[in-house]
CSV table of C-alpha atoms and ligand atoms in Angstrom, one decimal:
chain,number,residue,atom,x,y,z
A,381,MET,CA,-19.9,51.1,-68.2
A,382,GLN,CA,-16.3,49.9,-66.6
A,383,ASP,CA,-15.6,46.5,-65.9
A,384,TYR,CA,-15.3,45.6,-62.1
A,385,SER,CA,-15.0,42.2,-62.4
A,386,ALA,CA,-11.3,42.2,-60.9
A,387,LEU,CA,-12.8,44.0,-57.8
A,388,ARG,CA,-15.3,41.1,-57.4
A,389,ASP,CA,-13.0,38.3,-58.1
A,390,ALA,CA,-10.7,39.6,-54.8
A,391,ILE,CA,-13.7,39.8,-52.6
A,392,ARG,CA,-13.5,36.6,-50.2
A,393,ASP,CA,-16.7,34.6,-48.9
A,394,VAL,CA,-16.2,33.6,-45.2
A,395,VAL,CA,-18.7,31.3,-44.1
A,396,ASP,CA,-20.5,31.4,-40.9
A,397,PHE,CA,-18.4,34.9,-39.8
A,398,PRO,CA,-19.0,36.5,-37.4
A,399,LYS,CA,-22.5,34.1,-36.6
A,400,GLU,CA,-23.4,31.2,-38.1
A,401,GLY,CA,-25.6,31.2,-41.3
A,402,ILE,CA,-23.8,34.5,-42.4
A,403,ILE,CA,-21.6,34.7,-45.6
A,404,PHE,CA,-19.2,37.7,-44.7
A,405,LYS,CA,-18.0,39.2,-47.8
A,406,ASP,CA,-14.2,40.2,-46.7
A,407,ILE,CA,-12.6,42.8,-48.8
A,408,MET,CA,-9.7,42.8,-47.2
A,409,PRO,CA,-7.7,40.7,-49.9
A,410,MET,CA,-8.9,43.8,-52.5
A,411,LEU,CA,-7.6,46.4,-50.6
A,412,ALA,CA,-4.3,45.4,-50.1
A,413,GLN,CA,-4.0,45.4,-54.0
A,414,PRO,CA,-2.8,48.6,-55.1
A,415,GLU,CA,-4.4,48.7,-58.6
A,416,LEU,CA,-7.7,47.3,-57.2
A,417,LEU,CA,-7.9,50.1,-53.9
A,418,LYS,CA,-7.3,52.9,-56.7
A,419,LEU,CA,-10.2,51.1,-59.1
A,420,SER,CA,-12.6,50.9,-55.9
A,421,VAL,CA,-12.1,54.4,-55.1
A,422,GLN,CA,-12.2,55.6,-58.8
A,423,ALA,CA,-15.6,53.7,-58.9
A,424,PHE,CA,-17.3,55.6,-56.1
A,425,CYS,CA,-16.2,58.8,-57.4
A,426,GLU,CA,-18.1,57.6,-60.5
A,427,THR,CA,-21.3,57.3,-58.6
A,428,ALA,CA,-20.9,60.9,-57.8
A,429,ALA,CA,-20.1,62.3,-61.3
A,430,GLY,CA,-21.3,65.8,-62.1
A,431,GLN,CA,-22.4,66.2,-58.5
A,432,LYS,CA,-21.1,68.8,-56.2
A,433,ILE,CA,-20.1,67.5,-53.2
A,434,ASP,CA,-19.5,69.3,-49.9
A,435,LYS,CA,-18.9,66.5,-47.6
A,436,VAL,CA,-18.7,62.6,-47.7
A,437,VAL,CA,-20.0,60.6,-44.6
A,438,GLY,CA,-18.0,57.5,-44.1
A,439,ILE,CA,-19.8,54.8,-41.8
A,440,ASP,CA,-17.6,53.1,-39.1
A,441,ALA,CA,-15.4,51.2,-39.8
A,442,ARG,CA,-14.9,50.1,-43.2
A,443,GLY,CA,-16.8,53.2,-44.6
A,444,PHE,CA,-13.9,55.3,-43.3
A,445,ILE,CA,-11.5,53.2,-45.7
A,446,PHE,CA,-13.1,54.7,-48.9
A,447,GLY,CA,-14.8,57.5,-47.5
A,448,SER,CA,-11.8,59.8,-46.9
A,449,ALA,CA,-9.9,58.8,-50.2
A,450,VAL,CA,-13.4,59.5,-51.6
A,451,ALA,CA,-13.7,62.9,-50.1
A,452,MET,CA,-10.0,64.0,-51.2
A,453,GLU,CA,-10.7,62.9,-55.1
A,454,LEU,CA,-14.0,65.1,-55.1
A,455,GLY,CA,-12.7,67.8,-53.4
A,456,ALA,CA,-15.3,67.4,-50.3
A,457,GLY,CA,-15.0,67.2,-46.5
A,458,PHE,CA,-14.7,64.1,-44.9
A,459,VAL,CA,-17.3,63.1,-41.8
A,460,PRO,CA,-17.3,59.8,-39.7
A,461,ILE,CA,-20.3,58.5,-38.5
A,462,ARG,CA,-19.2,56.5,-35.6
A,463,LYS,CA,-20.2,53.6,-33.2
A,464,LYS,CA,-21.6,54.9,-29.7
A,465,GLY,CA,-18.9,56.6,-27.1
A,466,LYS,CA,-16.0,57.3,-29.7
A,467,LEU,CA,-16.8,61.0,-30.7
A,468,PRO,CA,-15.7,63.5,-28.6
A,469,TRP,CA,-18.1,66.3,-29.1
A,470,MET,CA,-22.0,67.1,-29.0
A,471,THR,CA,-23.4,64.0,-30.9
A,472,ASN,CA,-26.9,63.1,-32.6
A,473,ALA,CA,-27.2,59.2,-32.1
A,474,ILE,CA,-29.5,56.7,-33.2
A,475,SER,CA,-29.6,53.0,-32.8
A,476,TYR,CA,-30.4,50.3,-35.3
A,477,SER,CA,-30.0,46.7,-36.7
A,478,LEU,CA,-27.5,45.1,-38.9
A,479,GLU,CA,-27.6,41.8,-40.8
A,480,TYR,CA,-25.8,40.4,-37.6
A,481,GLY,CA,-26.3,42.3,-34.8
A,482,GLU,CA,-27.3,45.9,-33.2
A,483,ALA,CA,-25.6,49.3,-32.6
A,484,THR,CA,-25.6,52.6,-32.0
A,485,VAL,CA,-24.0,55.3,-34.0
A,486,GLU,CA,-23.2,59.0,-33.9
A,487,ILE,CA,-22.4,61.9,-35.5
A,488,HIS,CA,-20.8,65.4,-34.6
A,489,GLN,CA,-23.8,67.7,-34.4
A,490,ASP,CA,-21.4,70.5,-36.2
A,491,SER,CA,-20.0,68.3,-38.7
A,492,ILE,CA,-22.4,69.3,-41.6
A,493,LYS,CA,-23.9,72.9,-42.0
A,494,PRO,CA,-27.6,73.0,-43.0
A,495,GLY,CA,-28.2,72.5,-46.9
A,496,GLU,CA,-24.5,71.1,-47.5
A,497,ARG,CA,-24.6,68.5,-50.1
A,498,VAL,CA,-23.8,65.2,-48.9
A,499,LEU,CA,-22.8,61.9,-50.3
A,500,ILE,CA,-22.9,58.6,-47.6
A,501,VAL,CA,-20.4,55.8,-48.1
A,502,ASP,CA,-19.8,52.5,-47.1
A,503,ASP,CA,-18.7,49.2,-48.0
A,504,LEU,CA,-21.5,47.1,-48.2
A,505,LEU,CA,-25.4,47.3,-48.3
A,506,ALA,CA,-27.2,44.1,-46.3
A,507,THR,CA,-30.6,44.6,-44.6
A,508,GLY,CA,-29.8,48.5,-44.9
A,509,GLY,CA,-30.2,49.0,-41.3
A,510,THR,CA,-26.9,50.9,-40.7
A,511,ALA,CA,-27.2,53.3,-44.0
A,512,ALA,CA,-30.7,54.0,-43.0
A,513,ALA,CA,-29.3,55.2,-39.6
A,514,ALA,CA,-26.9,57.2,-41.3
A,515,VAL,CA,-29.7,59.0,-43.5
A,516,SER,CA,-31.3,59.6,-40.5
A,517,LEU,CA,-28.6,61.3,-38.6
A,518,VAL,CA,-27.7,63.6,-42.1
A,519,GLN,CA,-31.5,64.3,-42.0
A,520,SER,CA,-31.1,65.5,-38.3
A,521,LEU,CA,-28.5,68.1,-39.3
A,522,ASP,CA,-30.8,69.7,-42.0
A,523,ALA,CA,-28.3,68.4,-45.1
A,524,ASP,CA,-28.8,68.0,-48.5
A,525,LEU,CA,-28.5,64.2,-49.0
A,526,VAL,CA,-27.2,63.9,-52.5
A,527,GLY,CA,-26.6,59.9,-52.6
A,528,ILE,CA,-25.5,56.9,-51.0
A,529,SER,CA,-22.9,54.8,-52.6
A,530,PHE,CA,-21.8,51.1,-51.8
A,531,LEU,CA,-19.2,48.9,-52.9
A,532,ILE,CA,-21.1,45.9,-52.4
A,533,GLU,CA,-25.1,45.5,-52.4
A,534,LEU,CA,-26.2,42.0,-51.0
A,535,GLU,CA,-29.4,42.4,-53.5
A,536,PHE,CA,-31.1,39.5,-51.7
A,537,LEU,CA,-31.8,41.2,-48.8
A,538,ASN,CA,-33.6,44.1,-49.9
A,539,GLY,CA,-31.7,47.1,-48.3
A,540,ARG,CA,-33.0,49.7,-50.6
A,541,GLN,CA,-36.3,49.5,-48.9
A,542,LEU,CA,-35.2,51.1,-45.9
A,543,LEU,CA,-33.6,53.7,-48.1
A,544,PRO,CA,-34.5,56.9,-50.2
A,545,THR,CA,-35.3,55.9,-53.4
A,546,LYS,CA,-33.2,58.2,-55.9
A,547,ASN,CA,-29.2,57.9,-56.3
A,548,ILE,CA,-28.7,54.7,-54.3
A,549,HIS,CA,-25.7,53.2,-56.2
A,550,SER,CA,-23.4,49.8,-55.7
A,551,ILE,CA,-20.6,49.0,-57.5
A,552,ILE,CA,-20.8,45.1,-56.8
A,553,GLN,CA,-24.0,43.1,-56.6
A,554,TYR,CA,-24.5,39.9,-55.4
B,1256,LIG,O1,-27.2,46.7,-44.1
B,1256,LIG,P1,-26.8,46.2,-42.7
B,1256,LIG,O2,-27.2,45.1,-42.6
B,1256,LIG,O3,-26.7,47.2,-41.8
B,1256,LIG,O4,-25.3,45.9,-42.8
B,1256,LIG,C1,-24.3,46.4,-43.4
B,1256,LIG,C2,-23.2,47.1,-42.4
B,1256,LIG,O5,-22.4,46.1,-41.7
B,1256,LIG,C3,-21.0,46.2,-41.8
B,1256,LIG,O6,-20.8,47.3,-40.6
B,1256,LIG,P2,-20.5,46.4,-39.3
B,1256,LIG,O7,-21.1,47.2,-38.2
B,1256,LIG,O8,-20.0,45.2,-39.1
B,1256,LIG,O9,-19.0,47.4,-39.0
B,1256,LIG,P3,-17.4,47.5,-39.5
B,1256,LIG,O10,-17.3,48.3,-40.7
B,1256,LIG,O11,-16.9,48.3,-38.3
B,1256,LIG,O12,-17.1,46.0,-39.6
B,1256,LIG,C4,-20.8,47.1,-43.0
B,1256,LIG,O13,-19.7,47.7,-43.2
B,1256,LIG,C5,-22.0,47.9,-43.2
B,1256,LIG,O14,-22.0,49.3,-42.3
B,1257,LIG,N1,-22.8,39.6,-45.2
B,1257,LIG,C1,-21.8,40.7,-44.9
B,1257,LIG,N2,-20.7,40.5,-45.3
B,1257,LIG,C2,-19.6,41.7,-44.9
B,1257,LIG,N3,-20.2,42.6,-44.2
B,1257,LIG,C3,-21.4,42.6,-43.8
B,1257,LIG,N4,-22.4,43.6,-43.4
B,1257,LIG,C4,-23.5,43.3,-43.3
B,1257,LIG,N5,-23.6,41.8,-43.6
B,1257,LIG,C5,-22.4,41.6,-44.1
């Protein structure tokens, strides 16, 4: 197993952001280092090794940073799940709760064909509300969900409980 401690070392804890009581995992110092950006994208691709992926779905907004790079590496298309009101075409929508708030996300109805093999990518799994909403949207398009991959998993929040049991991967755990 590859050593990802350099990624972990470059992630900064910000106390009480965006709300009191939240310890925010700030990935910006990691992203700004070219070799760590490359290593993080490689780590995501490793989570899908040996799998044919038609579409990588990235979740607004930090999921986009990794999602399109991973899609290019895997030879897949990229599909964004966006916060409400940003996608111009016909959408499916779902509301959900996350560690520090509530939101509604949407996906374009024609972005994934029935049966296409999908990998969902996001920076962080906390309570699992956001990822569970993404799973529902992907399933609403009758896609074949191959896996869900995160850079960071906050294990103490048990986000996996809300997700399908198979093929959930995280690269760094707290
Ligand atoms: O597991 P959960 O409790 O649902 O939390 C995880 C989500 O929270 C953050 O997104 P945020 O909505 O803050 O969006 P951003 O990427 O635009 O900062 C993060 O990028 C995940 O998508
Ligand atoms: N603690 C946290 N740090 C960064 N992003 C998050 N999204 C949800 N919880 C988070």
